[in-house]
Short mmCIF file of C-alpha atoms in Angstrom, two decimals:
data_model
loop_
_atom_site.label_atom_id
_atom_site.label_comp_id
_atom_site.label_asym_id
_atom_site.label_seq_id
_atom_site.Cartn_x
_atom_site.Cartn_y
_atom_site.Cartn_z
CA UNK A 1 61.52 9.29 -26.56
CA UNK A 2 59.10 9.13 -23.71
CA UNK A 3 60.97 6.67 -21.00
CA UNK A 4 57.61 6.45 -18.36
CA UNK A 5 54.53 8.24 -17.21
CA UNK A 6 52.46 7.74 -14.61
CA UNK A 7 48.93 9.73 -13.25
CA UNK A 8 47.40 10.19 -10.63
CA UNK A 9 43.47 10.63 -10.03
CA UNK A 10 42.75 11.11 -13.87
CA UNK A 11 39.66 10.04 -15.10
CA UNK A 12 39.23 6.10 -14.50
CA UNK A 13 42.98 6.13 -12.61
CA UNK A 14 42.63 7.44 -9.17
CA UNK A 15 45.67 6.37 -7.08
CA UNK A 16 48.75 6.34 -9.40
CA UNK A 17 49.66 4.05 -12.02
CA UNK A 18 53.05 4.21 -14.06
CA UNK A 19 53.46 3.41 -18.25
CA UNK A 20 57.29 2.47 -19.22
CA UNK A 21 58.62 2.28 -22.54
CA UNK A 22 61.47 0.54 -20.73
CA UNK A 23 62.99 -2.25 -22.12
CA UNK A 24 63.59 -5.45 -20.24
CA UNK A 25 66.12 -7.83 -20.32
CA UNK A 26 64.36 -9.30 -23.71
CA UNK A 27 66.14 -9.79 -26.14
CA UNK A 28 64.04 -11.13 -28.60
CA UNK A 29 63.84 -8.55 -31.79
CA UNK A 30 66.13 -6.32 -29.71
CA UNK A 31 67.92 -4.61 -33.06
CA UNK A 32 63.45 -3.32 -34.26
CA UNK A 33 61.59 -3.03 -30.98
CA UNK A 34 64.74 -0.95 -29.17
CA UNK A 35 66.29 1.96 -29.20
CA UNK A 36 69.67 2.74 -26.97
CA UNK A 37 69.14 5.95 -25.44
CA UNK A 38 71.80 5.51 -22.56
CA UNK A 39 74.52 3.56 -22.11
CA UNK A 40 72.04 0.57 -19.81
CA UNK A 41 69.30 2.69 -20.95
CA UNK A 42 67.78 0.94 -23.94
CA UNK A 43 63.57 2.98 -25.06
CA UNK A 44 61.03 0.57 -26.35
CA UNK A 45 58.66 1.99 -30.17
CA UNK A 46 56.15 0.11 -28.74
CA UNK A 47 53.00 -0.02 -26.32
CA UNK A 48 49.88 -2.61 -26.94
CA UNK A 49 47.10 -2.34 -23.98
CA UNK A 50 44.54 -5.20 -23.27
CA UNK A 51 41.30 -4.85 -21.06
CA UNK A 52 38.25 -5.12 -20.93
CA UNK A 53 35.58 -2.40 -22.21
CA UNK A 54 35.83 0.18 -19.87
CA UNK A 55 38.14 -0.83 -18.14
CA UNK A 56 40.60 2.55 -19.20
CA UNK A 57 42.14 1.75 -22.05
CA UNK A 58 41.08 4.60 -24.21
CA UNK A 59 41.10 6.66 -21.09
CA UNK A 60 44.76 6.39 -20.51
CA UNK A 61 45.02 7.30 -24.54
CA UNK A 62 42.52 10.48 -23.81
CA UNK A 63 44.61 11.46 -20.26
CA UNK A 64 47.73 11.36 -22.72
CA UNK A 65 46.16 13.57 -24.95
CA UNK A 66 45.21 15.93 -21.77
CA UNK A 67 48.40 16.59 -20.94
CA UNK A 68 49.73 17.83 -24.53
CA UNK A 69 47.12 19.74 -24.69
CA UNK A 70 48.02 21.50 -20.98
CA UNK A 71 51.07 21.89 -22.45
CA UNK A 72 50.41 23.72 -25.60
CA UNK A 73 47.05 25.45 -25.32
CA UNK A 74 46.66 28.37 -22.97
CA UNK A 75 43.68 29.36 -21.56
CA UNK A 76 42.81 33.13 -23.07
CA UNK A 77 40.67 34.21 -19.52
CA UNK A 78 42.13 33.36 -16.34
CA UNK A 79 38.57 32.19 -14.74
CA UNK A 80 37.61 29.89 -17.29
CA UNK A 81 37.57 26.31 -15.75
CA UNK A 82 40.29 23.64 -16.68
CA UNK A 83 38.22 20.29 -18.64
CA UNK A 84 40.03 18.10 -15.98
CA UNK A 85 37.90 15.27 -14.62
CA UNK A 86 39.41 12.77 -11.32
CA UNK A 87 37.88 10.11 -10.58
CA UNK A 88 34.43 10.25 -10.00
CA UNK A 89 33.40 6.55 -8.24
CA UNK A 90 35.22 8.12 -4.51
CA UNK A 91 33.76 10.78 -2.51
CA UNK A 92 37.62 12.03 -1.65
CA UNK A 93 39.00 11.75 -5.16
CA UNK A 94 36.21 14.01 -6.66
CA UNK A 95 37.76 16.58 -4.51
CA UNK A 96 41.62 15.67 -4.59
CA UNK A 97 43.49 17.04 -7.14
CA UNK A 98 44.93 15.33 -10.09
CA UNK A 99 49.01 14.54 -11.59
CA UNK A 100 50.88 14.13 -14.09
CA UNK A 101 54.53 13.15 -14.32
CA UNK A 102 56.47 12.31 -17.85
CA UNK A 103 60.21 11.39 -18.55
CA UNK A 104 61.15 11.66 -21.91
CA UNK A 105 64.48 12.47 -23.70
CA UNK A 106 65.19 14.96 -26.43
CA UNK A 107 68.31 13.90 -28.02
CA UNK A 108 70.30 11.99 -25.07
CA UNK A 109 69.00 14.00 -22.77
CA UNK A 110 66.57 12.94 -19.99
CA UNK A 111 63.65 15.93 -19.14
CA UNK A 112 60.97 15.09 -16.29
CA UNK A 113 57.77 17.32 -16.78
CA UNK A 114 55.97 17.35 -13.40
CA UNK A 115 51.67 19.14 -13.42
CA UNK A 116 49.59 18.56 -10.44
CA UNK A 117 46.35 20.97 -11.13
CA UNK A 118 42.24 21.00 -10.58
CA UNK A 119 39.66 22.61 -12.33
CA UNK A 120 40.26 25.58 -11.45
CA UNK A 121 44.31 26.29 -11.22
CA UNK A 122 47.50 24.48 -11.82
CA UNK A 123 48.50 24.07 -8.60
CA UNK A 124 52.17 23.14 -9.07
CA UNK A 125 54.02 22.09 -12.38
CA UNK A 126 58.19 21.50 -12.59
CA UNK A 127 60.51 20.79 -15.45
CA UNK A 128 63.85 18.82 -14.44
CA UNK A 129 66.84 18.26 -17.02
CA UNK A 130 70.14 16.15 -16.67
CA UNK A 131 72.38 17.82 -18.49
CA UNK A 132 74.76 15.58 -17.25
CA UNK A 133 74.42 12.92 -14.43
CA UNK A 134 72.86 15.20 -11.81
CA UNK A 135 69.24 17.33 -12.38
CA UNK A 136 69.14 20.53 -13.24
CA UNK A 137 65.64 23.04 -12.79
CA UNK A 138 63.96 24.39 -15.23
CA UNK A 139 61.23 25.95 -13.28
CA UNK A 140 59.35 25.40 -10.14
CA UNK A 141 55.80 27.06 -10.17
CA UNK A 142 53.87 27.06 -7.54
CA UNK A 143 50.05 28.20 -6.88
CA UNK A 144 49.54 30.07 -3.82
CA UNK A 145 45.54 29.92 -3.52
CA UNK A 146 45.54 32.03 -0.47
CA UNK A 147 47.68 35.08 -2.22
CA UNK A 148 45.72 33.24 -5.96
CA UNK A 149 48.93 33.58 -7.03
CA UNK A 150 51.99 31.62 -8.49
CA UNK A 151 55.69 31.79 -7.78
CA UNK A 152 57.90 31.13 -9.87
CA UNK A 153 61.74 29.80 -9.40
CA UNK A 154 63.51 30.39 -12.30
CA UNK A 155 67.06 27.50 -12.63
CA UNK A 156 70.15 28.76 -12.88
CA UNK A 157 71.48 27.35 -16.52
CA UNK A 158 68.64 29.12 -18.41
CA UNK A 159 70.21 32.32 -17.78
CA UNK A 160 66.94 34.08 -18.35
CA UNK A 161 67.40 38.20 -18.63
CA UNK A 162 65.14 40.04 -16.64
CA UNK A 163 62.86 41.06 -19.03
CA UNK A 164 62.35 38.02 -19.78
CA UNK A 165 61.82 36.43 -16.28
CA UNK A 166 59.48 39.63 -15.73
CA UNK A 167 57.40 38.24 -19.38
CA UNK A 168 57.46 34.82 -17.73
CA UNK A 169 55.59 35.65 -14.75
CA UNK A 170 53.65 38.89 -15.69
CA UNK A 171 52.07 36.18 -18.34
CA UNK A 172 51.12 33.55 -15.67
CA UNK A 173 48.05 32.22 -15.45
CA UNK A 174 46.40 30.58 -12.92
CA UNK A 175 44.86 28.13 -15.15
CA UNK A 176 47.49 27.49 -17.99
CA UNK A 177 50.54 25.95 -17.61
CA UNK A 178 53.81 28.16 -17.77
CA UNK A 179 54.75 26.13 -20.51
CA UNK A 180 51.39 27.11 -22.39
CA UNK A 181 51.99 30.55 -21.81
CA UNK A 182 55.44 30.68 -22.85
CA UNK A 183 54.41 28.81 -26.15
CA UNK A 184 52.70 32.14 -27.05
CA UNK A 185 55.00 34.80 -26.14
CA UNK A 186 57.77 36.38 -27.92
CA UNK A 187 60.36 35.04 -27.07
CA UNK A 188 63.05 32.50 -26.91
CA UNK A 189 64.39 30.81 -23.74
CA UNK A 190 66.49 27.62 -25.55
CA UNK A 191 65.91 24.84 -23.19
CA UNK A 192 62.30 26.13 -22.85
CA UNK A 193 62.17 26.13 -26.61
CA UNK A 194 63.36 22.90 -27.38
CA UNK A 195 60.52 21.23 -24.73
CA UNK A 196 57.55 22.92 -26.04
CA UNK A 197 58.37 21.95 -29.81
CA UNK A 198 58.96 18.45 -28.46
CA UNK A 199 55.12 18.32 -27.21
CA UNK A 200 54.21 20.06 -30.17
CA UNK A 201 56.16 17.81 -33.06
CA UNK A 202 56.22 15.18 -31.35
CA UNK A 203 53.96 14.08 -29.98
CA UNK A 204 50.91 13.75 -32.57
CA UNK A 205 47.41 14.09 -31.89
CA UNK A 206 45.06 11.14 -30.65
CA UNK A 207 43.25 9.13 -33.34
CA UNK A 208 39.92 7.67 -32.45
CA UNK A 209 38.13 4.62 -34.00
CA UNK A 210 35.79 7.80 -36.00
CA UNK A 211 38.71 9.93 -36.54
CA UNK A 212 38.62 11.32 -39.68
CA UNK A 213 42.36 10.58 -41.64
CA UNK A 214 41.49 10.85 -45.40
CA UNK A 215 41.28 14.55 -45.46
CA UNK A 216 44.37 14.61 -43.65
CA UNK A 217 45.93 12.12 -46.35
CA UNK A 218 45.10 13.17 -49.15
CA UNK A 219 46.54 16.94 -47.75
CA UNK A 220 49.43 14.94 -48.01
CA UNK A 221 49.23 13.34 -51.21
CA UNK A 222 48.56 16.20 -53.19
CA UNK A 223 51.71 18.41 -51.21
CA UNK A 224 54.60 14.97 -52.35
CA UNK A 225 54.61 12.69 -54.86
CA UNK A 226 56.77 10.38 -53.52
CA UNK A 227 53.72 10.99 -50.27
CA UNK A 228 51.62 9.50 -53.06
CA UNK A 229 54.32 6.72 -53.91
CA UNK A 230 54.26 5.69 -50.90
CA UNK A 231 50.44 5.49 -49.56
CA UNK A 232 50.08 3.59 -52.52
CA UNK A 233 53.33 0.71 -52.33
CA UNK A 234 50.87 0.04 -48.37
CA UNK A 235 47.31 -0.42 -50.26
CA UNK A 236 49.21 -2.26 -52.54
CA UNK A 237 51.70 -4.92 -49.85
CA UNK A 238 48.13 -5.02 -48.33
CA UNK A 239 46.36 -6.74 -50.90
CA UNK A 240 43.79 -4.50 -51.59
CA UNK A 241 44.96 -4.10 -55.36
CA UNK A 242 45.25 -0.27 -55.51
CA UNK A 243 47.63 1.13 -58.14
CA UNK A 244 46.84 4.30 -58.52
CA UNK A 245 45.96 7.57 -56.12
CA UNK A 246 43.52 9.87 -58.13
CA UNK A 247 42.33 13.76 -56.71
CA UNK A 248 40.33 15.39 -58.98
CA UNK A 249 39.17 18.97 -58.03
CA UNK A 250 35.84 20.70 -59.95
CA UNK A 251 34.07 23.67 -59.11
CA UNK A 252 30.24 24.80 -57.87
CA UNK A 253 28.13 27.62 -58.09
CA UNK A 254 26.90 28.39 -54.15
CA UNK A 255 23.40 29.06 -54.89
CA UNK A 256 21.21 30.85 -52.70
CA UNK A 257 20.27 27.78 -50.36
CA UNK A 258 24.01 26.86 -50.16
CA UNK A 259 25.30 30.25 -48.91
CA UNK A 260 22.32 30.60 -45.72
CA UNK A 261 24.15 27.63 -44.86
CA UNK A 262 28.03 28.77 -45.49
CA UNK A 263 26.98 31.49 -43.46
CA UNK A 264 25.32 29.50 -40.25
CA UNK A 265 28.58 26.97 -40.14
CA UNK A 266 30.62 27.43 -37.18
CA UNK A 267 33.11 25.21 -38.82
CA UNK A 268 34.36 27.98 -41.26
CA UNK A 269 36.96 30.93 -40.25
CA UNK A 270 35.04 34.28 -41.05
CA UNK A 271 37.17 35.29 -43.57
CA UNK A 272 36.49 32.39 -45.59
CA UNK A 273 33.01 32.40 -45.18
CA UNK A 274 33.52 36.42 -46.55
CA UNK A 275 35.53 34.91 -49.41
CA UNK A 276 33.30 32.03 -50.36
CA UNK A 277 30.15 34.73 -50.74
CA UNK A 278 31.67 36.54 -53.05
CA UNK A 279 33.35 34.73 -55.28
CA UNK A 280 30.18 32.94 -55.34
CA UNK A 281 32.47 29.13 -55.91
CA UNK A 282 33.33 26.31 -54.41
CA UNK A 283 36.11 24.22 -54.90
CA UNK A 284 35.50 20.79 -54.26
CA UNK A 285 37.53 17.25 -54.25
CA UNK A 286 37.08 13.83 -54.63
CA UNK A 287 39.61 10.83 -54.10
CA UNK A 288 39.07 7.37 -56.06
CA UNK A 289 40.96 4.73 -56.49
CA UNK A 290 42.43 2.69 -59.15
CA UNK A 291 41.95 -0.98 -59.29
CA UNK A 292 43.80 -3.21 -61.28
CA UNK A 293 42.30 -6.39 -62.15
CA UNK A 294 42.28 -9.09 -64.36
CA UNK A 295 39.24 -7.49 -66.59
CA UNK A 296 41.89 -4.25 -66.42
CA UNK A 297 42.26 -0.90 -64.46
CA UNK A 298 39.33 0.63 -62.78
CA UNK A 299 38.44 3.83 -60.96
CA UNK A 300 36.16 3.42 -57.61
CA UNK A 301 35.24 6.61 -55.85
CA UNK A 302 36.46 6.72 -51.95
CA UNK A 303 32.92 6.44 -51.17
CA UNK A 304 32.48 3.01 -52.78
CA UNK A 305 35.61 1.61 -51.08
CA UNK A 306 34.87 -0.36 -48.02
CA UNK A 307 36.16 1.38 -44.15
CA UNK A 308 38.98 -1.62 -44.10
CA UNK A 309 40.27 0.29 -47.32
CA UNK A 310 39.22 3.81 -46.11
CA UNK A 311 40.61 4.03 -42.43
CA UNK A 312 44.26 1.50 -43.92
CA UNK A 313 44.21 4.90 -46.76
CA UNK A 314 44.31 7.16 -43.08
CA UNK A 315 46.02 5.04 -41.42
CA UNK A 316 48.84 4.42 -43.79
CA UNK A 317 49.56 8.03 -43.87
CA UNK A 318 50.26 8.41 -40.31
CA UNK A 319 52.36 5.37 -40.72
CA UNK A 320 54.78 7.51 -43.10
CA UNK A 321 55.35 10.78 -40.85
CA UNK A 322 56.16 8.02 -38.10
CA UNK A 323 58.75 6.48 -41.05
CA UNK A 324 60.08 10.28 -42.08
CA UNK A 325 59.84 11.43 -38.55
CA UNK A 326 60.21 10.78 -34.74
CA UNK A 327 56.92 11.08 -33.03
CA UNK A 328 54.36 9.67 -30.36
CA UNK A 329 51.63 8.34 -32.06
CA UNK A 330 48.63 6.82 -29.57
CA UNK A 331 46.12 5.03 -31.58
CA UNK A 332 42.57 3.47 -29.42
CA UNK A 333 40.70 0.29 -30.98
CA UNK A 334 43.62 0.18 -33.72
CA UNK A 335 41.87 -2.69 -35.47
CA UNK A 336 38.11 -1.09 -36.08
CA UNK A 337 37.82 -1.78 -39.85
CA UNK A 338 40.49 -3.85 -39.91
CA UNK A 339 41.06 -8.31 -40.91
CA UNK A 340 44.14 -9.23 -37.95
CA UNK A 341 46.65 -10.12 -40.55
CA UNK A 342 46.78 -5.94 -41.41
CA UNK A 343 46.60 -5.25 -37.89
CA UNK A 344 50.00 -7.50 -37.61
CA UNK A 345 51.45 -5.98 -40.81
CA UNK A 346 51.04 -2.27 -39.40
CA UNK A 347 52.90 -3.01 -36.49
CA UNK A 348 55.63 -4.82 -37.88
CA UNK A 349 56.07 -2.37 -40.88
CA UNK A 350 56.20 0.46 -38.18
CA UNK A 351 58.67 -2.03 -36.18
CA UNK A 352 61.29 -2.51 -38.64
CA UNK A 353 61.08 0.49 -40.68
CA UNK A 354 61.03 3.13 -37.66
CA UNK A 355 63.44 4.57 -36.10
CA UNK A 356 62.73 6.59 -33.31
CA UNK A 357 59.17 7.23 -33.05
CA UNK A 358 57.12 5.69 -30.84
CA UNK A 359 53.62 3.77 -30.84
CA UNK A 360 50.75 3.32 -28.22
CA UNK A 361 47.77 0.84 -29.53
CA UNK A 362 44.88 0.22 -27.65
CA UNK A 363 42.72 -3.06 -29.23
CA UNK A 364 40.85 -5.72 -28.41
CA UNK A 365 41.96 -8.35 -30.82
CA UNK A 366 43.84 -10.49 -28.78
CA UNK A 367 45.20 -12.57 -31.74
CA UNK A 368 48.28 -10.43 -31.46
CA UNK A 369 49.32 -11.82 -28.73
CA UNK A 370 49.36 -15.22 -30.30
CA UNK A 371 52.23 -13.18 -32.60
CA UNK A 372 55.37 -14.52 -33.05
CA UNK A 373 56.79 -11.01 -33.55
CA UNK A 374 55.35 -9.87 -30.10
CA UNK A 375 57.75 -9.22 -26.93
CA UNK A 376 56.02 -9.31 -23.48
CA UNK A 377 57.56 -6.19 -22.53
CA UNK A 378 54.88 -4.16 -25.23
CA UNK A 379 52.08 -5.69 -23.63
CA UNK A 380 50.28 -4.00 -20.58
CA UNK A 381 46.95 -4.72 -19.24
CA UNK A 382 44.10 -2.71 -17.79
CA UNK A 383 41.87 -3.93 -15.37
CA UNK A 384 39.32 -2.04 -12.53
CA UNK A 385 39.33 -3.19 -9.76
CA UNK A 386 36.01 -3.54 -7.36
CA UNK A 387 35.43 0.20 -6.83
CA UNK A 388 35.66 1.02 -10.29
CA UNK A 389 39.39 2.46 -10.38
CA UNK A 390 41.79 1.78 -13.29
CA UNK A 391 45.04 -0.58 -12.85
CA UNK A 392 47.78 -0.43 -15.07
CA UNK A 393 50.12 -3.84 -15.56
CA UNK A 394 52.44 -4.99 -17.48
CA UNK A 395 53.02 -9.13 -18.83
CA UNK A 396 56.11 -8.40 -17.14
CA UNK A 397 55.11 -8.39 -14.23
CA UNK A 398 54.24 -12.24 -14.64
CA UNK A 399 56.52 -14.81 -13.91
CA UNK A 400 55.53 -16.90 -17.22
CA UNK A 401 57.78 -19.25 -18.79
CA UNK A 402 58.94 -17.80 -22.48
CA UNK A 403 58.05 -21.32 -23.93
CA UNK A 404 54.04 -20.61 -22.45
CA UNK A 405 52.12 -18.49 -24.80
CA UNK A 406 50.38 -15.07 -23.65
CA UNK A 407 47.42 -15.58 -25.65
CA UNK A 408 46.32 -19.12 -23.90
CA UNK A 409 47.58 -17.19 -20.29
CA UNK A 410 44.79 -14.18 -20.92
CA UNK A 411 42.44 -17.00 -22.50
CA UNK A 412 42.39 -18.63 -19.47
CA UNK A 413 42.45 -15.63 -16.90
CA UNK A 414 45.87 -15.41 -15.36
CA UNK A 415 46.77 -12.49 -16.69
CA UNK A 416 43.57 -10.92 -15.44
CA UNK A 417 42.18 -7.61 -17.87
CA UNK A 418 39.09 -9.87 -18.68
CA UNK A 419 35.17 -9.04 -18.90
CA UNK A 420 33.61 -10.86 -16.06
CA UNK A 421 30.66 -11.20 -17.73
CA UNK A 422 27.39 -12.89 -16.62
CA UNK A 423 25.22 -15.67 -17.04
CA UNK A 424 23.47 -16.03 -20.62
CA UNK A 425 20.34 -17.22 -19.16
CA UNK A 426 17.86 -14.43 -18.47
CA UNK A 427 14.88 -14.15 -15.92
CA UNK A 428 11.33 -15.05 -18.15
CA UNK A 429 9.80 -12.05 -19.26
CA UNK A 430 6.40 -11.24 -18.84
#
């Protein structure tokens, strides 16, 4: 589970900003919201981001996804640039490095991973862990800009062989993290393996408003009847009157026009192209929902479903993963195409049924602030200052009496992070 994230000079975050999952002393719904990681540390399962448009909510989620990719995806060419974007509204920040700090737990063991970078190279990368009360070094990698080479110090507890040390040092390139390089190598070093696998399996890809979750959910439905039954249950409880999910497959002959399209596309692998063009057949899958009404059962194809039905079907698939396995998921604009009650139902279902999964969502739906099941330490705000830099702060930072509504406090501007709108009257035109 994630304990804390710090971001500096990445996208709209100029000064270092801190996001923490550490629970406060609030005892509200502790059994639903918190996980006891250590005797004096409880971590939250949910974080909700609020703020005006362009305040940095999406940037925070994108930055987390960027960190995930830096850990897992090594560059093939050491001369390729890193997709690093610093704070751009400042002449000095544009020339400075960015940095990440992430503290997380694998079981009861705490790990701290720090990373400093620019568009050309990884400046510094360090991994610590706490096998006992004191931190132990896993590795510390520092880039020497003058000599164009990185030096790596490995901790004694890794027990690396000389061969493993040579392999890691020999494959380290300036524009890739050491963890991403290890991810490609045919060696097995227990601590590095644990950390890379945590990022790979626990740290899910960001879900954006236009992310197509339908195809992924269809694959899961086909894979498991249990999964299908779960989705039907979720859709029924969301009041969609859906009693079954029907997936059908048909073959279509590939004519000359379609063959030309297949040849030209870059979205299909060369091997798959050859197979399709040799067989001249294309297998297509369609999905329909069986709607149960007082007049009977009616099969309606996916393309005729509402946007809300399609969105919730896809989110239901993701929810199943969060309940079955311990994962971290970020969702931008959770409320897209969904009624407030559905958003609330989704969050409640996650909290009640999940174990150690964590969910960070960005939303504009302020009705959630009125919900009686929301703890204040899960609410975070993004606000841009006069120089355009994002400030990130928690509702818990405000000493607001428990009987005062967060919704009302936010509406009247006591919590900040609201749009600063101008007069609705416009100057006369022409």
